[in-house]
Every structure is written in C-alpha cells, then in structure tokens.
Short mmCIF file of C-alpha atoms in Angstrom, two decimals:
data_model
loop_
_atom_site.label_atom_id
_atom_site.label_comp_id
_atom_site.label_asym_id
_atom_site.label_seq_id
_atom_site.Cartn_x
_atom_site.Cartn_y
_atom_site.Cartn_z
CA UNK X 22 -16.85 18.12 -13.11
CA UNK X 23 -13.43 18.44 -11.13
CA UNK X 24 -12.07 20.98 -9.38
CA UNK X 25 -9.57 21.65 -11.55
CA UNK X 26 -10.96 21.40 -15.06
CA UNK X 27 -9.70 23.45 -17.49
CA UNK X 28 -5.64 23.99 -15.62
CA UNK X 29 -3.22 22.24 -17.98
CA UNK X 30 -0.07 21.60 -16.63
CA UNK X 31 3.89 20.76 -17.63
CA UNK X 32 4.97 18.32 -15.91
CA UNK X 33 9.36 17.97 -16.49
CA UNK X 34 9.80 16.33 -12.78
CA UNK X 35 10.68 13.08 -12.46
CA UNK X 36 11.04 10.30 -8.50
CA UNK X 37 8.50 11.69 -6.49
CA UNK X 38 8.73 14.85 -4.78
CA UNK X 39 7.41 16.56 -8.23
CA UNK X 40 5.34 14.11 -9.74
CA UNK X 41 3.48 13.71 -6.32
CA UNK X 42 2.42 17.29 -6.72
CA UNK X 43 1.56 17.11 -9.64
CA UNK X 44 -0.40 13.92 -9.53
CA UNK X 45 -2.53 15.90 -6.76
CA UNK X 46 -3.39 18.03 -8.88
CA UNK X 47 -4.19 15.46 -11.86
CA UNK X 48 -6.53 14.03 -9.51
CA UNK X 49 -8.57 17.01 -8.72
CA UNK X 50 -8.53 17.64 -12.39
CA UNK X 51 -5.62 19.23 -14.48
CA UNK X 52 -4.67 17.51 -17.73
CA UNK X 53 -0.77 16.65 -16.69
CA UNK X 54 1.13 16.31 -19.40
CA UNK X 55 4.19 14.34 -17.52
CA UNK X 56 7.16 14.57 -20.01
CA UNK X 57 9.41 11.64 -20.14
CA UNK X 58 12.78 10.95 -21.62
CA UNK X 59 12.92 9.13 -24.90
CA UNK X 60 13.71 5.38 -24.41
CA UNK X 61 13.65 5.36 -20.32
CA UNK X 62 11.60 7.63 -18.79
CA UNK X 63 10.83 8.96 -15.61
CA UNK X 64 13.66 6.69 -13.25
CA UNK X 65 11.20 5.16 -11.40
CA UNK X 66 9.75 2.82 -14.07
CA UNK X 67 12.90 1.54 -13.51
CA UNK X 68 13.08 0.84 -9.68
CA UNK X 69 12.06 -2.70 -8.94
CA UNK X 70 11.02 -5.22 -8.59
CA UNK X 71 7.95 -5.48 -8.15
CA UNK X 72 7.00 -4.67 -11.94
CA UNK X 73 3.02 -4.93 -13.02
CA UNK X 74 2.82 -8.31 -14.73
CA UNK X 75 -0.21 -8.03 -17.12
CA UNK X 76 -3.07 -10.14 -17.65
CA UNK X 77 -1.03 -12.18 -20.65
CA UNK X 78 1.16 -12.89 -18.03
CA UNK X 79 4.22 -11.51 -19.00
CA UNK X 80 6.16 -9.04 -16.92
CA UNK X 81 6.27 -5.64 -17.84
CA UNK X 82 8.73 -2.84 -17.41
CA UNK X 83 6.14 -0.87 -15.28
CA UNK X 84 7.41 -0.83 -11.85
CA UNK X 85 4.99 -0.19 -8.82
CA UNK X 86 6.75 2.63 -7.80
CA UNK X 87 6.06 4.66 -10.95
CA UNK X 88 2.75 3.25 -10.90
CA UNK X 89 2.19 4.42 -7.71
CA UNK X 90 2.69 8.20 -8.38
CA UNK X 91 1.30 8.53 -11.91
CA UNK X 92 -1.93 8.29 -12.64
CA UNK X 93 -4.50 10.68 -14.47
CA UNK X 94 -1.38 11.75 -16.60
CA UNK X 95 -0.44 11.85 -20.18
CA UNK X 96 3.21 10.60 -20.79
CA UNK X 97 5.06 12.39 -23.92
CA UNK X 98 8.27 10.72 -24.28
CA UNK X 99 10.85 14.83 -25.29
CA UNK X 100 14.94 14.78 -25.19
CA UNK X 101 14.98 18.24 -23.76
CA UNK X 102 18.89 17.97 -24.42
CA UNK X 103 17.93 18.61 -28.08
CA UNK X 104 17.60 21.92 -29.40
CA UNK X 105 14.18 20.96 -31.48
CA UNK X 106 12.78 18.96 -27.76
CA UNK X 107 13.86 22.17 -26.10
CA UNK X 108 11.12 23.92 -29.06
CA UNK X 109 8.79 21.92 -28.42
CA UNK X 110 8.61 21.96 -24.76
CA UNK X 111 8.65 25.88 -24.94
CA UNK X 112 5.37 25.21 -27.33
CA UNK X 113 3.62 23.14 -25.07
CA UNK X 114 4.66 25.53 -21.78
CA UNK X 115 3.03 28.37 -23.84
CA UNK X 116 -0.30 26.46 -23.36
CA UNK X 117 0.12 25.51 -20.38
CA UNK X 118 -0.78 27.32 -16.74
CA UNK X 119 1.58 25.61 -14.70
CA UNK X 120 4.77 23.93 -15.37
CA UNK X 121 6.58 22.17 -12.93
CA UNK X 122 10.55 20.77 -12.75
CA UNK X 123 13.29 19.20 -10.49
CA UNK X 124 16.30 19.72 -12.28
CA UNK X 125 19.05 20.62 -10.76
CA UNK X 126 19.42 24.71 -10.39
CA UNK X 127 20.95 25.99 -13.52
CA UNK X 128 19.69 23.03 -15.19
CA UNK X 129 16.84 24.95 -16.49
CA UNK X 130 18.50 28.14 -17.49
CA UNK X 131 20.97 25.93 -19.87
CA UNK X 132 18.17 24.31 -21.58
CA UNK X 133 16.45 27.89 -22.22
CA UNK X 134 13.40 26.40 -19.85
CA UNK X 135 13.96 28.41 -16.83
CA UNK X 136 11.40 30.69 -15.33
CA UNK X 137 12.90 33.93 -16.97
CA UNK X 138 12.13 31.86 -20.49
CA UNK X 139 9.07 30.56 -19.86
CA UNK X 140 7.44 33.39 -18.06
CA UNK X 141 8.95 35.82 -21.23
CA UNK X 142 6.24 33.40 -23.58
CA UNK X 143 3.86 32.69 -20.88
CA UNK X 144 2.99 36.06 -18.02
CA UNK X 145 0.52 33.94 -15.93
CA UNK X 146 3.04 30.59 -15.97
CA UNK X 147 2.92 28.93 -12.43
CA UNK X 148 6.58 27.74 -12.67
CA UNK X 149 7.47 25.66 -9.82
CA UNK X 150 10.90 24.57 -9.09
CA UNK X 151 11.63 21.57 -6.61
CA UNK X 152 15.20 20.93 -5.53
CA UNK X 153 16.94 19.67 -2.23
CA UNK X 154 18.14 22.99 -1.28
CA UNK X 155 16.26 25.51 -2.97
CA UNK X 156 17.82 28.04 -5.98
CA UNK X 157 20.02 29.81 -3.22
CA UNK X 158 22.32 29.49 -0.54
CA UNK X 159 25.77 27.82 0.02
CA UNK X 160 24.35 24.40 -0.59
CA UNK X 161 22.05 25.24 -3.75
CA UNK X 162 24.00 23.20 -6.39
CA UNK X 163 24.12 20.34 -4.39
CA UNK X 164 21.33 17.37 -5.49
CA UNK X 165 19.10 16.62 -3.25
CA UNK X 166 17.89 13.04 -1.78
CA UNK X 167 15.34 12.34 0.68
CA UNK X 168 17.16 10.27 2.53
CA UNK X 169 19.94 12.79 2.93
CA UNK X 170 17.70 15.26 3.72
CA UNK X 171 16.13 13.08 6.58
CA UNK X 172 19.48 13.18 8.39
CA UNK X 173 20.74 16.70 7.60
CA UNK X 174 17.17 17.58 8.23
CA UNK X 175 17.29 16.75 12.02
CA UNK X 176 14.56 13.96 11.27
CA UNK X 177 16.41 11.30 11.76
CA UNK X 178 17.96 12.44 15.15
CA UNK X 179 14.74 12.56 16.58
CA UNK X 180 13.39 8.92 14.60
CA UNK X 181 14.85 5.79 16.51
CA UNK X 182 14.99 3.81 19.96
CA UNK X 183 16.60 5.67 22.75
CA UNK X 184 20.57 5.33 22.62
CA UNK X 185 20.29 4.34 25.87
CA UNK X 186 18.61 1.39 24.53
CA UNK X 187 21.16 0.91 21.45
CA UNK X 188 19.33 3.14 19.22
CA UNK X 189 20.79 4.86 16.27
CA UNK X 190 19.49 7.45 13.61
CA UNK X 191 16.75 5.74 11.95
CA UNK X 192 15.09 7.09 8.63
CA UNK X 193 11.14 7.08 8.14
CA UNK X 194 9.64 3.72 6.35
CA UNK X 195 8.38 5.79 3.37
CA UNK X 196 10.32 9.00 1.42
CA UNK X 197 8.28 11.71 3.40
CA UNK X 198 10.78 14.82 2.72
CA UNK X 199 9.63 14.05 -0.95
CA UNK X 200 6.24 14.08 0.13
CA UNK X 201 6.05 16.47 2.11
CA UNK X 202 7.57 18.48 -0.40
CA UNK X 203 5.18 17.51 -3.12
CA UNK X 204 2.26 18.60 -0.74
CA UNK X 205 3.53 21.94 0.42
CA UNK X 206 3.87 22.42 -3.65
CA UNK X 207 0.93 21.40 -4.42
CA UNK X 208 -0.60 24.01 -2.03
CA UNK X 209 1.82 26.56 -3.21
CA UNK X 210 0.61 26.05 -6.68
CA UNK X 211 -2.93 26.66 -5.92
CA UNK X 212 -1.95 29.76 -4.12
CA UNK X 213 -0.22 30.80 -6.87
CA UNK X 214 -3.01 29.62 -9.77
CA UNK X 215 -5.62 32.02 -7.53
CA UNK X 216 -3.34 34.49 -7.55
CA UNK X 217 -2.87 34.18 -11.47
CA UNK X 218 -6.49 33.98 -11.85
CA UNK X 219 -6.78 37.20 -10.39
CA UNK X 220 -3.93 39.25 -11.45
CA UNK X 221 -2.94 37.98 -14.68
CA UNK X 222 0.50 37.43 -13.45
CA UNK X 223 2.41 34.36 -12.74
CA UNK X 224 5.23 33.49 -10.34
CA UNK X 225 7.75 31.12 -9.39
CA UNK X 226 7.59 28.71 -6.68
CA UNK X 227 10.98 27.54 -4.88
CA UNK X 228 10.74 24.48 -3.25
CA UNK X 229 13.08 22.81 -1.28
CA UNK X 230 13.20 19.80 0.52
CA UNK X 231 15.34 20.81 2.73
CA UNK X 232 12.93 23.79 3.58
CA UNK X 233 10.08 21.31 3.74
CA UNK X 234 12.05 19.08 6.14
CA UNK X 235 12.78 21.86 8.80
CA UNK X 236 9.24 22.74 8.44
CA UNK X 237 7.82 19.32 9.48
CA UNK X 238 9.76 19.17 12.80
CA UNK X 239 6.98 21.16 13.83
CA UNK X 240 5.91 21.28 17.31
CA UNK X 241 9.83 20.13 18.39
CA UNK X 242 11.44 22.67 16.18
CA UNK X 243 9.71 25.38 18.06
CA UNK X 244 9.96 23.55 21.42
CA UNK X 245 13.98 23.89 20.38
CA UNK X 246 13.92 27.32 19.50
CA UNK X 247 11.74 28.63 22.83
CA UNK X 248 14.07 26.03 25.25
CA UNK X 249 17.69 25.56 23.65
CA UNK X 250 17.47 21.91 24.50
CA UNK X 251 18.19 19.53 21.76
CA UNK X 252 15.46 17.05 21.56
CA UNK X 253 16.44 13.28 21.33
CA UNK X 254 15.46 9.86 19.62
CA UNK X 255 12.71 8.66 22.13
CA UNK X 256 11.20 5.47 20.26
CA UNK X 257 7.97 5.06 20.47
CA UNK X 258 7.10 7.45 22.95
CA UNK X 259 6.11 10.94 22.91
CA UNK X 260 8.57 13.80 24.00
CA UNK X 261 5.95 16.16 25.78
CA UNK X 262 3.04 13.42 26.44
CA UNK X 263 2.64 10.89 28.15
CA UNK X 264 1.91 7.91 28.47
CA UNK X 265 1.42 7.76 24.71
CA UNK X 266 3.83 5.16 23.04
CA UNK X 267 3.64 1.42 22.21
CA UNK X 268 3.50 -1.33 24.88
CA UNK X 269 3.60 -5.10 24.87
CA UNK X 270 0.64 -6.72 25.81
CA UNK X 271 0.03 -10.81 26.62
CA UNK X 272 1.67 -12.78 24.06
CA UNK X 273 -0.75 -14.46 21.74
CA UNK X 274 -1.67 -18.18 21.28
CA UNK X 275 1.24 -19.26 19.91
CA UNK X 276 3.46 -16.94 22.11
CA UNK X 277 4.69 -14.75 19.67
CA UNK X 278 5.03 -11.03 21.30
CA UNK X 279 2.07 -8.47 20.50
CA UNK X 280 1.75 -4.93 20.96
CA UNK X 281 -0.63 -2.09 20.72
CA UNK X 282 -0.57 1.64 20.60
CA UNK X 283 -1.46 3.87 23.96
CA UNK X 284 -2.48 7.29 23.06
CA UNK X 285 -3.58 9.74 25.89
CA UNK X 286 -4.29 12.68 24.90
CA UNK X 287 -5.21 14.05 27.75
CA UNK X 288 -5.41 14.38 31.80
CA UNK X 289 -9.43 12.99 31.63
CA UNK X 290 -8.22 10.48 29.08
CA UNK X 291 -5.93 9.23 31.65
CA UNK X 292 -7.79 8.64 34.49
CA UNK X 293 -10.46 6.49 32.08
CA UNK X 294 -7.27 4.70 31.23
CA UNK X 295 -6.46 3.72 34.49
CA UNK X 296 -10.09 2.52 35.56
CA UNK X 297 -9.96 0.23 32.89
CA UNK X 298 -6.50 -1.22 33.97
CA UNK X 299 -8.13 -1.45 37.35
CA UNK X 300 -4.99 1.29 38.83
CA UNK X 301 -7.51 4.16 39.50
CA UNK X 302 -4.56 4.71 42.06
CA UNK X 303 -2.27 5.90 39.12
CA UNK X 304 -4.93 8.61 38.54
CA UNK X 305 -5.03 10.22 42.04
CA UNK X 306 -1.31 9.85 42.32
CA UNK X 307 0.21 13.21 43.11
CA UNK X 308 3.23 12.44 40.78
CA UNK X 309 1.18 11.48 37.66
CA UNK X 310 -1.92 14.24 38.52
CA UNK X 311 -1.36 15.86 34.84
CA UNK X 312 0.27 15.70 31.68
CA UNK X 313 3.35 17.62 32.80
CA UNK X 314 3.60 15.69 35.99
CA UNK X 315 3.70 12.88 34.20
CA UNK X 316 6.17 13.48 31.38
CA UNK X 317 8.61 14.73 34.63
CA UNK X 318 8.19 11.32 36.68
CA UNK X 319 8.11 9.20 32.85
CA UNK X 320 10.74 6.78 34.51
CA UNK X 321 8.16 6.07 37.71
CA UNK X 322 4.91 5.94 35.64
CA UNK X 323 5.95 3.84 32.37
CA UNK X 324 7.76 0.90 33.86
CA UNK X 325 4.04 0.26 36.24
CA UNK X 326 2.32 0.63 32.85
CA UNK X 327 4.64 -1.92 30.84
CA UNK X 328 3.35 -4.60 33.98
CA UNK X 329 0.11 -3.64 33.48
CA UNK X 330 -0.45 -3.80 29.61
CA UNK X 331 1.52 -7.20 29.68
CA UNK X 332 -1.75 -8.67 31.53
CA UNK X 333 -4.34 -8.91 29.09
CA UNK X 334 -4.64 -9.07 25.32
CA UNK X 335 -4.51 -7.11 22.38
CA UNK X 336 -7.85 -7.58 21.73
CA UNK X 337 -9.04 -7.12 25.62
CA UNK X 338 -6.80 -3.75 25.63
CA UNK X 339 -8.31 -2.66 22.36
CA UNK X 340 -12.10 -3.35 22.77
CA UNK X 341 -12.13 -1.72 26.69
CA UNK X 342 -10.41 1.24 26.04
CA UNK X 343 -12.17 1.90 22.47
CA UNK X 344 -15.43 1.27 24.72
CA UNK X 345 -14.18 4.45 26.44
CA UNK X 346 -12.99 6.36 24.15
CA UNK X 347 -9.30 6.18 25.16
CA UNK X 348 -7.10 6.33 22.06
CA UNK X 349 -4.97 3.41 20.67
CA UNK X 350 -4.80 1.21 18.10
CA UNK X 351 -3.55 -2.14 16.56
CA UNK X 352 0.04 -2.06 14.73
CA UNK X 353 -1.17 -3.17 11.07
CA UNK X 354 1.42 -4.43 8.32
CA UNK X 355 0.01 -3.47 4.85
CA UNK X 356 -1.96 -6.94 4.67
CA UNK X 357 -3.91 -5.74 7.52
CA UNK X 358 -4.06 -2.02 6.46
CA UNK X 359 -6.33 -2.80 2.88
CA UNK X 360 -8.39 -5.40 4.49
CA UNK X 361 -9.13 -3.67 7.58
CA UNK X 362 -13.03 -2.65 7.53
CA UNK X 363 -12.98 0.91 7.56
CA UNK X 364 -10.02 1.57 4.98
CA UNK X 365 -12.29 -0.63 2.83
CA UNK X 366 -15.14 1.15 3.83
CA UNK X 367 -13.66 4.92 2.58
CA UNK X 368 -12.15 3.50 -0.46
CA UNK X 369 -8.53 3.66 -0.32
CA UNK X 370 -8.19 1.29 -3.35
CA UNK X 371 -9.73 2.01 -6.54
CA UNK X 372 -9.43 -0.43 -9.45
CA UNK X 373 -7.64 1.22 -13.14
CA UNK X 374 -7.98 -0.60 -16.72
CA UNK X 375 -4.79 -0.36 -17.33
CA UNK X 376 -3.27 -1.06 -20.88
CA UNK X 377 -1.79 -3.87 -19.70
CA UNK X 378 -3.97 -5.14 -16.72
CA UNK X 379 -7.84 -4.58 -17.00
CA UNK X 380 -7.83 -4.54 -12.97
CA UNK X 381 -5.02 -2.53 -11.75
CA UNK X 382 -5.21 -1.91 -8.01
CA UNK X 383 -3.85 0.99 -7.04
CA UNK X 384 -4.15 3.65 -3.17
CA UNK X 385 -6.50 6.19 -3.71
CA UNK X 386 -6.23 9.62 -3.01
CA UNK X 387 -7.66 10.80 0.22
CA UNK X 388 -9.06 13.84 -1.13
CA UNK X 389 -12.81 13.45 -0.98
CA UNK X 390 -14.34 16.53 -2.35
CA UNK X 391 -18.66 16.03 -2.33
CA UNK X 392 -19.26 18.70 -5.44
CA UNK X 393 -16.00 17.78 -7.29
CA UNK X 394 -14.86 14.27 -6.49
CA UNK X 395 -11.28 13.48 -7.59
CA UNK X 396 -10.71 11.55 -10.75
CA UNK X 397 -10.14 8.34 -11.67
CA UNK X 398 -10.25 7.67 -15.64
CA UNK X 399 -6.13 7.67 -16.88
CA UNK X 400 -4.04 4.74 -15.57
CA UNK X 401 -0.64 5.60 -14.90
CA UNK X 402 0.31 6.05 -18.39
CA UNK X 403 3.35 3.89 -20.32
CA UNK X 404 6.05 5.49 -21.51
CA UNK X 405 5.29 7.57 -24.36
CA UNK X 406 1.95 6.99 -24.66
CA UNK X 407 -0.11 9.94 -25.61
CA UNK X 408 3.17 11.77 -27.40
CA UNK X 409 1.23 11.67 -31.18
CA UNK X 410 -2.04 12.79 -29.32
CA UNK X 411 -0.60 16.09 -27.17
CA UNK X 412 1.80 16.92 -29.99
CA UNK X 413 -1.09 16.55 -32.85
CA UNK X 414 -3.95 18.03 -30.63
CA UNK X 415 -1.84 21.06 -28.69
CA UNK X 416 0.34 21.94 -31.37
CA UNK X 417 -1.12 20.76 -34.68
CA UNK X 418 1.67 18.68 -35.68
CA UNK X 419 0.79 15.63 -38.36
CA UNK X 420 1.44 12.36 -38.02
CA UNK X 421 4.65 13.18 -40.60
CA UNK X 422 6.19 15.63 -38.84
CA UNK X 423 5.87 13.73 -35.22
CA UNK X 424 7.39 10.75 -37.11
CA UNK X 425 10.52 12.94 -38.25
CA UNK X 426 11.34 14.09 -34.43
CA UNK X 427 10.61 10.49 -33.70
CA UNK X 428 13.26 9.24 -36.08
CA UNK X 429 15.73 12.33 -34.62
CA UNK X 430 15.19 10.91 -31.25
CA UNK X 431 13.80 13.83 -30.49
CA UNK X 432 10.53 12.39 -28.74
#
C-alpha cells in the first residue's frame, strides 16, 4: 500500500524541474504515465556521458541523468505536434487526476492541451504548469534555465569566495532552481489533489522557477527586505553566524591540505568549542561573548581560529568536538558520501532490475513513510516502453490500431 495509490497522473514535462515532481509523487505511489517524444524522448536520455552500459556489455542510450529522475514511471513514446497525438493525450488526461507540463506558455493553448482544454473534459484535473517565469509578467515568454535563473535569481551573488579574495558569481554544484521547483510542485499538487478530493474541483498550479528561486533566499531575502543592505558572496562562512564556515586543519600524511566544517550554532556551543581548542579565553572574551558580538568583530575572531584549527587533525578535530556535541563535519566527495556508514545505514541506494542491467544502482528517495513506504518496483523506463500497454489498457485500443499511429509516427 502507498500513499498515493489509486492518483494517475500525465506526465508531458521533460529535464528535471517537472519530472522531479512528478517522480515524487511516483514514488509515494501514482501510476506516472511520463509521455515522451517519438524517436528521442525526454532530452535528458540524451545528456552524457555517462550512459548505463548493460550487463551484455554494450552501451546503451540511457544516460544517468534520465536515469536519475525517472523511475516508477511508464514511458509512452506521443508526437503531441500531431493532431491524432494531440487526441490521444486529451484521452489519457480525461483519466487522469493530475497532469503536469513545462512547455513554454502558449505552448499548451496551441496544442489544444492547456488548462482551459483539459479542465473543459476533466473538472477535478490538477494541471500544473512549470516554466522559468511563470504564465505572466513582462518576462513570461521567455524559457527558462536553471542556471539563468541562479544568477537573475540573486543566488549566485550570494554563492562564491569573497571578491576580496578574487571571488566571482559562482552557481550551485547541482540544478537546485529545478529542484526546488519540482518540490514546491510537488507540494502544491498535493494541496491541490486534497482540495480536489474534497470539492470536486480542480485547479491550476503556476510554477515558476524564478518564483521558486526568490523563495529559497530565505532567511537573507528577508534580512534584505527588513535592512536595505545587499548581502554579499561570503564563501564558506555564514553571513549572521559565526564562527560557522570551513577551516584548514593539519595537513595529512602525505601533506596534502585537509579541511573540515565548523558549525556553531550557538553561544553554549561556542564556549564547548573553545575548551576543546584549549582557548577557553576566546569564550570569556568581551568581544566574542555572543553570536552578534562575534559576527561584528568576524575579522578579530576568525584569523585566531584559522591558527588554531591548523594544529591538529581532521580526525582529532572531528572525534573531540563530536564527543561534545559541537557541530561539524568531514567534506565528502561522492566516493565517500555512499560508503560512509550511516548513508549506508538509511538506505540511500536501492538496487532496480532494469531491462538492461539486472542491478541498477540508483539514490533513493528520502521519503521514509512507516505505514506507506515509497516504492521501488519500475526502473526508469526506456523510451517507449509501456506505449501498447497504457494505450491498450486506458483506452482500449488493439494491437492494430496502436500499430497504425505507430506507422503515422504518431507514438
């Protein structure tokens, strides 16, 4: 039993901002139907290397990218360009409670597969719509990239060294507008299937990543709005805490540099901090007393702590300051992420038969539900795969009739 048993949903969205909603919802449950174009599919099967190489040992065209945002979905291969695809999408939308897209705006409406369309077939349709800048406003027809969004979002002005160190704008490591994005869908979809439930009555959700982005500066985008002052790129250090950023600690055998991650939290945290760097000085310092005094005198306090950390060991630093419950942590590349014991320990890998790879290992979803556990039974599907199931088992078409739209092109 999952949480969402019995929701079937559309899904026309393609990258990652879309199809991460809607594999969170897969996972707790829904039967996705993730519609594909004919021939090349969603464009991520497409950006590699790496590409899954099976257990025959030939490479396939299933790039770890898709892979990694696709699984417990059904792929249907539909030229929604074509009148007869546009049909049959409008079919399968009719039995379907949510339906999700990230066309362009107007995209939709030209295809006959906006929310006015759907909505006229289906009432209770969850429609959501994910674009860069949302269906309105000056820069609405504009497409929409994570990576732009990162700068024009203000993320990247506050990602970076200091420029008083030579720092620059720096983007994040992994897309997380389009994440973020997909999440705040994914909630807004459950809002919205609740409602639904209740009412009878659909709705249409408008996301934007650019929405999503101004969202997710958080704490500084209200520390902006009550100051006026324009927060900067600060590294790895905190703007409103301190001392919490990385430091260098004593090189390691082979005298390669090493570094950890300080994270006080708090004024109590602080002073256990500095009785296990042997400074219980720093505590009772007048200058350094509490979190505000110390983010005011950063300059005085952080070069004495850089001295300090450089003295002892990662592992030294690490083990005493775990011992007392002073935050920080080891700086793990992805090697050192999936073996490290207690990412093992909560399962973040689960292992997939894949039709290609009988042991396909792929990051779990962190949901971890105890009544209604997230599933794990459809491999990120290849392209086209379950077309002549959906088509014959939704929609009663024969094996004839799926073959004739196959030989149109049409799926």
């Amino acid at each position: 039993m999952n949480s969402l048993d019995g929701i079937r949903v559309l899904d026309l969205s393609r990258v990652l901002a879309g199809p991460w909603c809607a594999q969170n919802l897969a996972d707790l449950g829904a039967d996705v139907i993730k519609i594909e174009r004919p021939g090349t599919g969603d464009d991520t099967r497409a950006w590699g290397p790496p590409f899954l190489t099976g257990d025959d040992g030939a490479p396939s065209r299933e790039a770890a990218y898709y892979l990694s945002v696709n699984r417990n979905k059904r792929s249907v291969t539909c030229d929604i360009s074509k009148p007869e695809g546009q049909r049959l999408i409008r079919e399968l939308a009719a039995r379907c409670d949510v339906f999700i897209e990230n066309y362009k705006v107007g995209d939709m409406a030209r295809y006959g597969l906006d929310y006015a369309a759907i909505s006229a077939i289906n009432p209770k349709v969850v429609y959501c719509s994910v674009t860069g800048f949302g269906q309105t406003g000056p820069y609405a027809p504009r497409p929409g990239y994570d990576y732009v969004i990162q700068g024009l979002g203000g993320l990247m002005s506050i990602t970076g060294e200091r420029d008083d160190r030579g720092g620059g704008p720096q983007k994040v490591g992994v897309a997380v507008v389009d994440l973020f994005t997909g999440m705040y869908a994914t909630v807004g979809v459950l809002a919205a299937l609740r409602h639904a439930e209740r009412t009878g009555q659909g709705q249409h959700l408008d996301m934007a990543l650019l929405d999503a982005q101004a969202a997710m500066l958080a704490n500084l985008g209200s520390s902006y709005l009550i100051s006026g002052n324009v927060p900067g790129r600060m590294g790895n250090a905190h703007q409103t805490v301190v001392p919490y950023q990385v430091f260098e600690v004593a090189p390691r055998p082979d005298g390669s540099h090493d570094h950890i991650i300080l994270a006080v939290g708090n004024d109590s945290q602080f002073v256990k901090f500095c009785q296990v760097a042997g400074r219980p000085d720093l505590a009772e310092n007048p200058l350094f007393l509490t979190n505000a005094d110390r983010v005011g005198h950063r300059a005085e306090l952080v070069p004495q702590l850089e001295a300090i950390m450089k003295t002892r060991t990662k592992t030294d630093w690490l083990t005493a300051l775990d011992a007392v419950k002073v935050p920080c942590g080891a700086i793990n590349n992805l090697a050192e992420v999936f073996s490290d014991p207690q990412v093992r320990q909560r399962g973040m890998v689960t292992h997939w038969k894949h039709p290609l790879k009988d042991d396909l290992p792929l990051v779990s979803s962190p949901l971890k539900l105890s009544a209604t556990p997230v599933r794990t039974d459809l491999p990120p599907p290849l392209l086209g795969q379950h077309t002549d199931e959906v088509l014959g088992s939704l929609l009663q078409m024969n094996a004839a009739e799926i073959a004739a739209l196959r030989q149109q092109g049409v799926v």
